[in-house]
Each structure stands twice: as structure tokens, then as C-alpha cells.
Amino acid sequence: MQLTFYKYQGTGNDFVVMDNLNGDISLTQEQVAFLCDRRNGVGADGLMLLQTKDGYDFEMVYYNADGKVGSMCGNGGRCLVAFAQFMGVIETEAYFIASDGPHRATVEHGLVHLQMKDVDGIEEFEDACFLNTGSPHYVKTVENLQELDVFNKGRAIRYSDRFKAEGTNVNFVEQKPDNTLFVRTYERGVEDETFSCGTGVTACALAASREGFTSPVHIQVLGGELQVSFEQEGSGFKNVFLIGPAEQVFKGEILLA
């Protein structure tokens, strides 16, 4: 089977993207994992299919790098909006469905503004917190984040007794001046640190509001810069937007067994 694919990246979070508007692509877990493999395949943090869905501009189907169907991916969503625009499915506004429900998005001056799901509240721990922004996220504030062993410390939390059954993404946050956060994330499904995690930085921005950070929060990640805007409503959050670039890197063809 020969497939045409596109490679997209959003602040270093990279994805294999395919046009499945005709519904003729069906991939096994092994095939997805192969495509995402950085030595034997294309190489990516995840894979997405652009599909049709009644009542929406399109459907976002997301797979983690391990080949399993994933929960919502914020940077992936921004990249798929950019791909939908490239394919002529949308112009500058999108209304689409993903695993966590409907999303709206706009493309403005090269940036994709993706509306994330409303968040009901934040679960507090002694030195961290937990919330779901479309995917589950553990958030811990640290110092000297650049020097932190994110892989081993993140992996230990992800596979701890509290989270190992379903897994969680693990975010480490360093607070900076000027309403800015530096964030590094260990992602489940990738099972490694990624250069950026959209649902993760969203979780970090909302968590930082408890300590006086205001909308929009500026986020520095290894792959670039993002913004998160939101409105706080009691203990929850609404009108949450993840804002940042999404770029097509290349197009190619690949043979699958």
C-alpha cells in the first residue's frame, strides 16, 4: 500500500498527517507505530487523519507514536487546522470534532487559535496538581528546569501507583518574569520528553492562575513559544485558547506492508 503523507510541526511537536476525506485509509497499530518511528519510518510524535464528519468541517483522528488511538492533542489540533486550510476544507475558521468533543479554531496572521475544552477544576496535591485539558496532565513547579532530568522524573510519575493504570502526561514548570512560564513535558504514548505539548502548556497556564498569572500566559517550550488565553469561572475555566504556529515541513510517499 502506497500512501501520501504530510509532515507538520507546531513548536517542535511533529506529526505525520494524512488526507482521509474519502475514508479509504485504515491503519493498524503496527503501521502507525512504524510511520512514527524516527529510524525506520517517517518519524513523529503522533499521526493524524483528516476525515469527514456530518455537522462539522472535519474530524480529527489522532494516534500516539506507539500506534494507539490517543486523547486530544493541542499542537496536533493546530496542525490539523493548518492542514485543513491547505487542503481547502476551510478558509480561516474551523469547527471540528476530536476525541474530547467539538473545537473551534481560527487562523490569524500565521497563528492558529485553537479553542480547548472547558476545564471543571484542578485537583491539588501536596506539591503539584492534576487537571484534564483534553488529555490528563500532572503539573509540578520547579526551579532550574533546564537542568532537570525530565525523562526519568517524568517517567517515574507517569508509572507511579496513582497514574500507571491509565497514564498521565507530566509537566514541569519554571515561573519566569512577565507572565511567562518555561515548560517541559514527558508525554505518555510517546514515552519520552517532547519539544512541546499543547494540552500540557494549557494545563500549566491554567494551574499558574492560582499563583497570579493572568490571561494570556506566555509559554516557552523547547520548540518555541505559545500562548494560552482563558476566562476563569469559579474553580473552572472556559473560553480556553491555545495559540501558536503550525507549519508544513514536507510531503512524501511511503510504502506500507
Short mmCIF file of N, CA, C and O in Angstrom, two decimals, residues 105-206:
data_model
loop_
_atom_site.label_atom_id
_atom_site.label_comp_id
_atom_site.label_asym_id
_atom_site.label_seq_id
_atom_site.Cartn_x
_atom_site.Cartn_y
_atom_site.Cartn_z
N ALA A 105 -11.68 26.90 15.84
CA ALA A 105 -10.33 27.43 15.63
C ALA A 105 -10.37 28.49 14.55
O ALA A 105 -11.24 28.49 13.67
N THR A 106 -9.41 29.41 14.62
CA THR A 106 -9.22 30.41 13.57
C THR A 106 -7.74 30.47 13.23
O THR A 106 -6.88 30.15 14.06
N VAL A 107 -7.46 30.88 12.00
CA VAL A 107 -6.08 31.11 11.57
C VAL A 107 -5.92 32.61 11.34
O VAL A 107 -6.61 33.19 10.50
N GLU A 108 -5.04 33.22 12.12
CA GLU A 108 -4.86 34.66 12.07
C GLU A 108 -3.37 35.00 12.04
O GLU A 108 -2.64 34.66 12.96
N HIS A 109 -2.93 35.66 10.95
CA HIS A 109 -1.54 36.14 10.84
C HIS A 109 -0.53 35.02 11.08
O HIS A 109 0.47 35.21 11.77
N GLY A 110 -0.82 33.85 10.54
CA GLY A 110 0.12 32.74 10.64
C GLY A 110 0.03 31.94 11.92
O GLY A 110 0.78 30.97 12.09
N LEU A 111 -0.86 32.33 12.83
CA LEU A 111 -1.03 31.61 14.09
C LEU A 111 -2.39 30.93 14.13
O LEU A 111 -3.38 31.49 13.68
N VAL A 112 -2.42 29.73 14.67
CA VAL A 112 -3.68 29.01 14.84
C VAL A 112 -4.15 29.20 16.27
O VAL A 112 -3.43 28.91 17.23
N HIS A 113 -5.39 29.72 16.40
CA HIS A 113 -6.03 29.92 17.70
C HIS A 113 -7.01 28.77 17.88
O HIS A 113 -8.07 28.75 17.24
N LEU A 114 -6.67 27.81 18.73
CA LEU A 114 -7.49 26.61 18.91
C LEU A 114 -8.21 26.66 20.25
O LEU A 114 -7.58 26.75 21.31
N GLN A 115 -9.55 26.59 20.20
CA GLN A 115 -10.31 26.57 21.45
C GLN A 115 -10.24 25.17 22.05
O GLN A 115 -10.59 24.18 21.41
N MET A 116 -9.80 25.11 23.30
CA MET A 116 -9.70 23.86 24.03
C MET A 116 -10.98 23.61 24.82
O MET A 116 -11.84 24.50 24.94
N LYS A 117 -11.11 22.44 25.39
CA LYS A 117 -12.30 22.12 26.18
C LYS A 117 -12.31 22.95 27.47
O LYS A 117 -11.25 23.36 27.98
N ASP A 118 -13.52 23.19 27.99
CA ASP A 118 -13.64 23.82 29.30
C ASP A 118 -13.06 22.88 30.36
O ASP A 118 -13.13 21.65 30.21
N VAL A 119 -12.51 23.46 31.39
CA VAL A 119 -11.91 22.66 32.47
C VAL A 119 -12.69 22.93 33.75
O VAL A 119 -12.87 24.08 34.16
N ASP A 120 -13.18 21.86 34.37
CA ASP A 120 -14.04 21.99 35.54
C ASP A 120 -13.30 22.44 36.79
O ASP A 120 -13.81 23.21 37.60
N GLY A 121 -12.08 21.96 36.98
CA GLY A 121 -11.36 22.31 38.19
C GLY A 121 -9.98 21.67 38.22
O GLY A 121 -9.58 20.97 37.28
N ILE A 122 -9.26 21.93 39.28
CA ILE A 122 -7.89 21.44 39.44
C ILE A 122 -7.80 20.61 40.71
O ILE A 122 -8.21 21.05 41.78
N GLU A 123 -7.27 19.40 40.57
CA GLU A 123 -7.06 18.53 41.73
C GLU A 123 -5.70 18.87 42.35
O GLU A 123 -4.68 18.83 41.66
N GLU A 124 -5.71 19.16 43.63
CA GLU A 124 -4.49 19.60 44.30
C GLU A 124 -3.77 18.44 44.98
O GLU A 124 -4.40 17.59 45.61
N PHE A 125 -2.43 18.42 44.85
CA PHE A 125 -1.58 17.53 45.62
C PHE A 125 -0.72 18.38 46.54
O PHE A 125 -0.78 19.60 46.51
N GLU A 126 0.10 17.72 47.33
CA GLU A 126 0.94 18.46 48.29
C GLU A 126 1.88 19.43 47.58
O GLU A 126 2.05 20.57 48.01
N ASP A 127 2.49 19.00 46.49
CA ASP A 127 3.47 19.85 45.81
C ASP A 127 3.23 19.91 44.30
O ASP A 127 4.14 20.23 43.53
N ALA A 128 2.02 19.58 43.86
CA ALA A 128 1.71 19.57 42.44
C ALA A 128 0.19 19.61 42.27
O ALA A 128 -0.55 19.75 43.25
N CYS A 129 -0.27 19.50 41.02
CA CYS A 129 -1.71 19.45 40.78
C CYS A 129 -1.98 18.60 39.55
O CYS A 129 -1.06 18.23 38.80
N PHE A 130 -3.26 18.31 39.32
CA PHE A 130 -3.67 17.47 38.21
C PHE A 130 -4.94 18.04 37.60
O PHE A 130 -5.86 18.45 38.31
N LEU A 131 -4.99 18.09 36.26
CA LEU A 131 -6.19 18.54 35.57
C LEU A 131 -6.24 17.94 34.18
O LEU A 131 -5.24 17.46 33.65
N ASN A 132 -7.45 17.95 33.60
CA ASN A 132 -7.64 17.37 32.27
C ASN A 132 -8.01 18.48 31.29
O ASN A 132 -9.04 19.14 31.45
N THR A 133 -7.18 18.69 30.29
CA THR A 133 -7.41 19.72 29.28
C THR A 133 -7.69 19.08 27.92
O THR A 133 -7.36 19.64 26.87
N GLY A 134 -8.30 17.91 27.94
CA GLY A 134 -8.49 17.09 26.76
C GLY A 134 -7.62 15.85 26.84
O GLY A 134 -7.91 14.81 26.25
N SER A 135 -6.54 15.96 27.57
CA SER A 135 -5.66 14.87 27.99
C SER A 135 -5.29 15.12 29.45
O SER A 135 -5.27 16.27 29.90
N PRO A 136 -4.99 14.06 30.21
CA PRO A 136 -4.66 14.23 31.63
C PRO A 136 -3.25 14.79 31.82
O PRO A 136 -2.31 14.35 31.15
N HIS A 137 -3.13 15.73 32.77
CA HIS A 137 -1.83 16.36 33.00
C HIS A 137 -1.53 16.57 34.47
O HIS A 137 -2.33 17.14 35.22
N TYR A 138 -0.35 16.13 34.86
CA TYR A 138 0.23 16.38 36.17
C TYR A 138 1.17 17.57 36.01
O TYR A 138 1.99 17.61 35.08
N VAL A 139 1.04 18.56 36.89
CA VAL A 139 1.81 19.80 36.77
C VAL A 139 2.57 20.05 38.06
O VAL A 139 1.98 20.09 39.14
N LYS A 140 3.87 20.23 37.94
CA LYS A 140 4.73 20.47 39.11
C LYS A 140 5.65 21.66 38.83
O LYS A 140 6.34 21.69 37.80
N THR A 141 5.66 22.62 39.74
CA THR A 141 6.54 23.79 39.63
C THR A 141 7.92 23.46 40.19
O THR A 141 8.04 22.88 41.28
N VAL A 142 8.97 23.81 39.44
CA VAL A 142 10.34 23.50 39.84
C VAL A 142 11.22 24.72 39.58
O VAL A 142 10.80 25.71 38.97
N GLU A 143 12.48 24.63 40.03
CA GLU A 143 13.49 25.63 39.70
C GLU A 143 14.57 24.96 38.84
O GLU A 143 14.70 23.74 38.84
N ASN A 144 15.31 25.77 38.10
CA ASN A 144 16.39 25.26 37.24
C ASN A 144 15.90 24.15 36.31
O ASN A 144 16.50 23.08 36.20
N LEU A 145 14.80 24.42 35.63
CA LEU A 145 14.17 23.40 34.78
C LEU A 145 15.08 22.94 33.65
O LEU A 145 15.03 21.78 33.25
N GLN A 146 15.91 23.81 33.14
CA GLN A 146 16.79 23.44 32.04
C GLN A 146 17.69 22.26 32.42
O GLN A 146 18.07 21.46 31.58
N GLU A 147 18.02 22.16 33.71
CA GLU A 147 18.93 21.11 34.18
C GLU A 147 18.21 19.86 34.66
O GLU A 147 18.85 18.87 34.99
N LEU A 148 16.88 19.87 34.68
CA LEU A 148 16.12 18.77 35.25
C LEU A 148 16.14 17.54 34.34
O LEU A 148 16.08 17.65 33.11
N ASP A 149 16.22 16.35 34.95
CA ASP A 149 16.13 15.09 34.22
C ASP A 149 14.65 14.77 33.98
O ASP A 149 14.03 14.00 34.70
N VAL A 150 14.09 15.41 32.95
CA VAL A 150 12.65 15.30 32.69
C VAL A 150 12.25 13.88 32.34
O VAL A 150 11.19 13.40 32.76
N PHE A 151 13.09 13.17 31.60
CA PHE A 151 12.73 11.81 31.19
C PHE A 151 12.53 10.90 32.39
O PHE A 151 11.48 10.26 32.54
N ASN A 152 13.51 10.81 33.25
CA ASN A 152 13.42 9.87 34.37
C ASN A 152 12.43 10.32 35.44
O ASN A 152 11.67 9.50 35.98
N LYS A 153 12.41 11.60 35.76
CA LYS A 153 11.47 12.09 36.77
C LYS A 153 10.03 12.04 36.24
O LYS A 153 9.10 11.69 36.97
N GLY A 154 9.86 12.38 34.96
CA GLY A 154 8.53 12.30 34.38
C GLY A 154 8.04 10.87 34.27
O GLY A 154 6.87 10.57 34.57
N ARG A 155 8.91 9.98 33.86
CA ARG A 155 8.54 8.57 33.72
C ARG A 155 8.16 7.96 35.07
O ARG A 155 7.21 7.16 35.17
N ALA A 156 8.87 8.36 36.13
CA ALA A 156 8.57 7.82 37.46
C ALA A 156 7.16 8.22 37.90
O ALA A 156 6.43 7.42 38.50
N ILE A 157 6.76 9.44 37.61
CA ILE A 157 5.41 9.90 37.97
C ILE A 157 4.37 9.23 37.07
O ILE A 157 3.33 8.77 37.53
N ARG A 158 4.64 9.16 35.79
CA ARG A 158 3.69 8.58 34.83
C ARG A 158 3.38 7.13 35.18
O ARG A 158 2.25 6.66 35.01
N TYR A 159 4.38 6.37 35.68
CA TYR A 159 4.17 4.96 36.02
C TYR A 159 4.01 4.73 37.52
O TYR A 159 4.11 3.60 37.99
N SER A 160 3.76 5.79 38.27
CA SER A 160 3.54 5.65 39.72
C SER A 160 2.21 4.95 39.97
O SER A 160 1.36 4.84 39.08
N ASP A 161 1.99 4.48 41.19
CA ASP A 161 0.75 3.77 41.53
C ASP A 161 -0.48 4.62 41.24
O ASP A 161 -1.52 4.11 40.83
N ARG A 162 -0.38 5.92 41.44
CA ARG A 162 -1.52 6.82 41.24
C ARG A 162 -1.95 6.90 39.78
O ARG A 162 -3.14 7.02 39.48
N PHE A 163 -0.99 6.78 38.84
CA PHE A 163 -1.30 7.06 37.45
C PHE A 163 -1.05 5.91 36.48
O PHE A 163 -1.46 6.00 35.31
N LYS A 164 -0.41 4.83 36.91
CA LYS A 164 0.05 3.83 35.93
C LYS A 164 -1.08 3.12 35.20
O LYS A 164 -0.89 2.67 34.07
N ALA A 165 -2.27 3.03 35.78
CA ALA A 165 -3.36 2.31 35.13
C ALA A 165 -3.74 2.94 33.79
O ALA A 165 -3.80 2.26 32.76
N GLU A 166 -3.97 4.24 33.77
CA GLU A 166 -4.34 4.93 32.53
C GLU A 166 -3.25 5.86 32.04
O GLU A 166 -3.31 6.35 30.91
N GLY A 167 -2.27 6.15 32.88
CA GLY A 167 -1.18 7.02 32.48
C GLY A 167 -1.53 8.48 32.59
O GLY A 167 -2.71 8.86 32.62
N THR A 168 -0.53 9.31 32.66
CA THR A 168 -0.72 10.76 32.63
C THR A 168 0.48 11.39 31.96
O THR A 168 1.58 10.83 31.92
N ASN A 169 0.28 12.57 31.38
CA ASN A 169 1.39 13.39 30.93
C ASN A 169 1.93 14.14 32.14
O ASN A 169 1.18 14.49 33.06
N VAL A 170 3.22 14.40 32.15
CA VAL A 170 3.85 15.04 33.30
C VAL A 170 4.56 16.31 32.85
O VAL A 170 5.44 16.27 31.98
N ASN A 171 4.16 17.44 33.46
CA ASN A 171 4.72 18.75 33.10
C ASN A 171 5.51 19.34 34.25
O ASN A 171 5.03 19.35 35.39
N PHE A 172 6.69 19.83 33.94
CA PHE A 172 7.49 20.56 34.91
C PHE A 172 7.54 22.02 34.46
O PHE A 172 7.79 22.31 33.29
N VAL A 173 7.30 22.92 35.40
CA VAL A 173 7.11 24.34 35.08
C VAL A 173 8.06 25.20 35.89
O VAL A 173 8.17 25.04 37.11
N GLU A 174 8.73 26.12 35.22
CA GLU A 174 9.52 27.14 35.89
C GLU A 174 8.88 28.49 35.62
O GLU A 174 8.65 28.85 34.47
N GLN A 175 8.56 29.22 36.67
CA GLN A 175 7.93 30.52 36.51
C GLN A 175 8.97 31.57 36.17
O GLN A 175 10.02 31.66 36.80
N LYS A 176 8.66 32.39 35.17
CA LYS A 176 9.55 33.43 34.68
C LYS A 176 8.88 34.79 34.86
O LYS A 176 7.68 34.88 35.13
N PRO A 177 9.64 35.90 34.71
CA PRO A 177 9.01 37.22 34.77
C PRO A 177 8.06 37.45 33.60
O PRO A 177 8.04 36.69 32.63
N ASP A 178 7.28 38.52 33.69
CA ASP A 178 6.42 38.99 32.61
C ASP A 178 5.36 37.98 32.21
O ASP A 178 5.09 37.74 31.02
N ASN A 179 4.76 37.32 33.23
CA ASN A 179 3.62 36.43 32.97
C ASN A 179 4.00 35.28 32.03
O ASN A 179 3.23 34.88 31.16
N THR A 180 5.21 34.78 32.21
CA THR A 180 5.77 33.76 31.31
C THR A 180 6.13 32.50 32.08
O THR A 180 6.61 32.56 33.22
N LEU A 181 5.90 31.34 31.46
CA LEU A 181 6.27 30.05 32.01
C LEU A 181 7.23 29.34 31.05
O LEU A 181 7.10 29.46 29.83
N PHE A 182 8.18 28.60 31.61
CA PHE A 182 9.02 27.68 30.84
C PHE A 182 8.53 26.28 31.19
O PHE A 182 8.49 25.91 32.36
N VAL A 183 8.14 25.50 30.18
CA VAL A 183 7.51 24.20 30.40
C VAL A 183 8.25 23.10 29.64
O VAL A 183 8.59 23.26 28.47
N ARG A 184 8.46 21.97 30.32
CA ARG A 184 8.97 20.77 29.67
C ARG A 184 8.04 19.61 30.05
O ARG A 184 7.59 19.53 31.21
N THR A 185 7.77 18.72 29.09
CA THR A 185 6.73 17.72 29.28
C THR A 185 7.19 16.32 28.88
O THR A 185 7.77 16.13 27.81
N TYR A 186 6.89 15.36 29.75
CA TYR A 186 7.02 13.93 29.43
C TYR A 186 5.64 13.47 28.99
O TYR A 186 4.67 13.58 29.73
N GLU A 187 5.54 12.95 27.76
CA GLU A 187 4.23 12.57 27.21
C GLU A 187 4.03 11.06 27.22
O GLU A 187 4.88 10.30 26.74
N ARG A 188 2.88 10.64 27.76
CA ARG A 188 2.50 9.23 27.65
C ARG A 188 2.22 8.94 26.17
O ARG A 188 1.83 9.83 25.40
N GLY A 189 2.38 7.69 25.77
CA GLY A 189 2.16 7.34 24.35
C GLY A 189 3.41 7.55 23.52
O GLY A 189 3.76 6.71 22.70
N VAL A 190 4.08 8.68 23.72
CA VAL A 190 5.42 8.88 23.15
C VAL A 190 6.44 8.22 24.07
O VAL A 190 7.45 7.68 23.64
N GLU A 191 6.15 8.27 25.38
CA GLU A 191 7.01 7.74 26.45
C GLU A 191 8.39 8.37 26.42
O GLU A 191 9.42 7.70 26.56
N ASP A 192 8.38 9.67 26.26
CA ASP A 192 9.62 10.43 26.23
C ASP A 192 9.26 11.91 26.36
O ASP A 192 8.08 12.29 26.28
N GLU A 193 10.26 12.75 26.55
CA GLU A 193 10.03 14.19 26.51
C GLU A 193 9.82 14.62 25.06
O GLU A 193 10.50 14.14 24.15
N THR A 194 8.86 15.51 24.84
CA THR A 194 8.66 16.11 23.53
C THR A 194 9.08 17.58 23.58
O THR A 194 9.22 18.16 24.65
N PHE A 195 9.27 18.17 22.40
CA PHE A 195 9.70 19.56 22.35
C PHE A 195 8.58 20.52 22.74
O PHE A 195 8.83 21.69 23.03
N SER A 196 7.34 20.03 22.74
CA SER A 196 6.20 20.87 23.07
C SER A 196 4.98 19.98 23.25
O SER A 196 4.88 18.94 22.59
N CYS A 197 4.07 20.38 24.13
CA CYS A 197 2.81 19.65 24.31
C CYS A 197 1.70 20.67 24.52
O CYS A 197 1.71 21.41 25.51
N GLY A 198 0.77 20.73 23.57
CA GLY A 198 -0.26 21.77 23.59
C GLY A 198 -1.21 21.65 24.77
O GLY A 198 -1.49 22.64 25.46
N THR A 199 -1.74 20.44 25.01
CA THR A 199 -2.63 20.28 26.16
C THR A 199 -1.85 20.47 27.46
O THR A 199 -2.41 20.91 28.47
N GLY A 200 -0.54 20.17 27.41
CA GLY A 200 0.30 20.34 28.60
C GLY A 200 0.53 21.79 28.97
O GLY A 200 0.38 22.18 30.13
N VAL A 201 0.88 22.62 27.99
CA VAL A 201 1.10 24.04 28.30
C VAL A 201 -0.21 24.70 28.70
O VAL A 201 -0.23 25.62 29.52
N THR A 202 -1.33 24.21 28.12
CA THR A 202 -2.64 24.72 28.54
C THR A 202 -2.87 24.42 30.01
O THR A 202 -3.30 25.30 30.78
N ALA A 203 -2.59 23.19 30.41
CA ALA A 203 -2.75 22.82 31.81
C ALA A 203 -1.86 23.66 32.72
O ALA A 203 -2.28 24.11 33.79
N CYS A 204 -0.63 23.92 32.29
CA CYS A 204 0.31 24.70 33.09
C CYS A 204 -0.16 26.14 33.25
O CYS A 204 -0.03 26.73 34.32
N ALA A 205 -0.69 26.71 32.18
CA ALA A 205 -1.18 28.09 32.24
C ALA A 205 -2.36 28.21 33.19
O ALA A 205 -2.44 29.14 33.99
N LEU A 206 -3.30 27.26 33.10
CA LEU A 206 -4.46 27.31 33.99
C LEU A 206 -4.03 27.10 35.44
O LEU A 206 -4.52 27.78 36.34
#
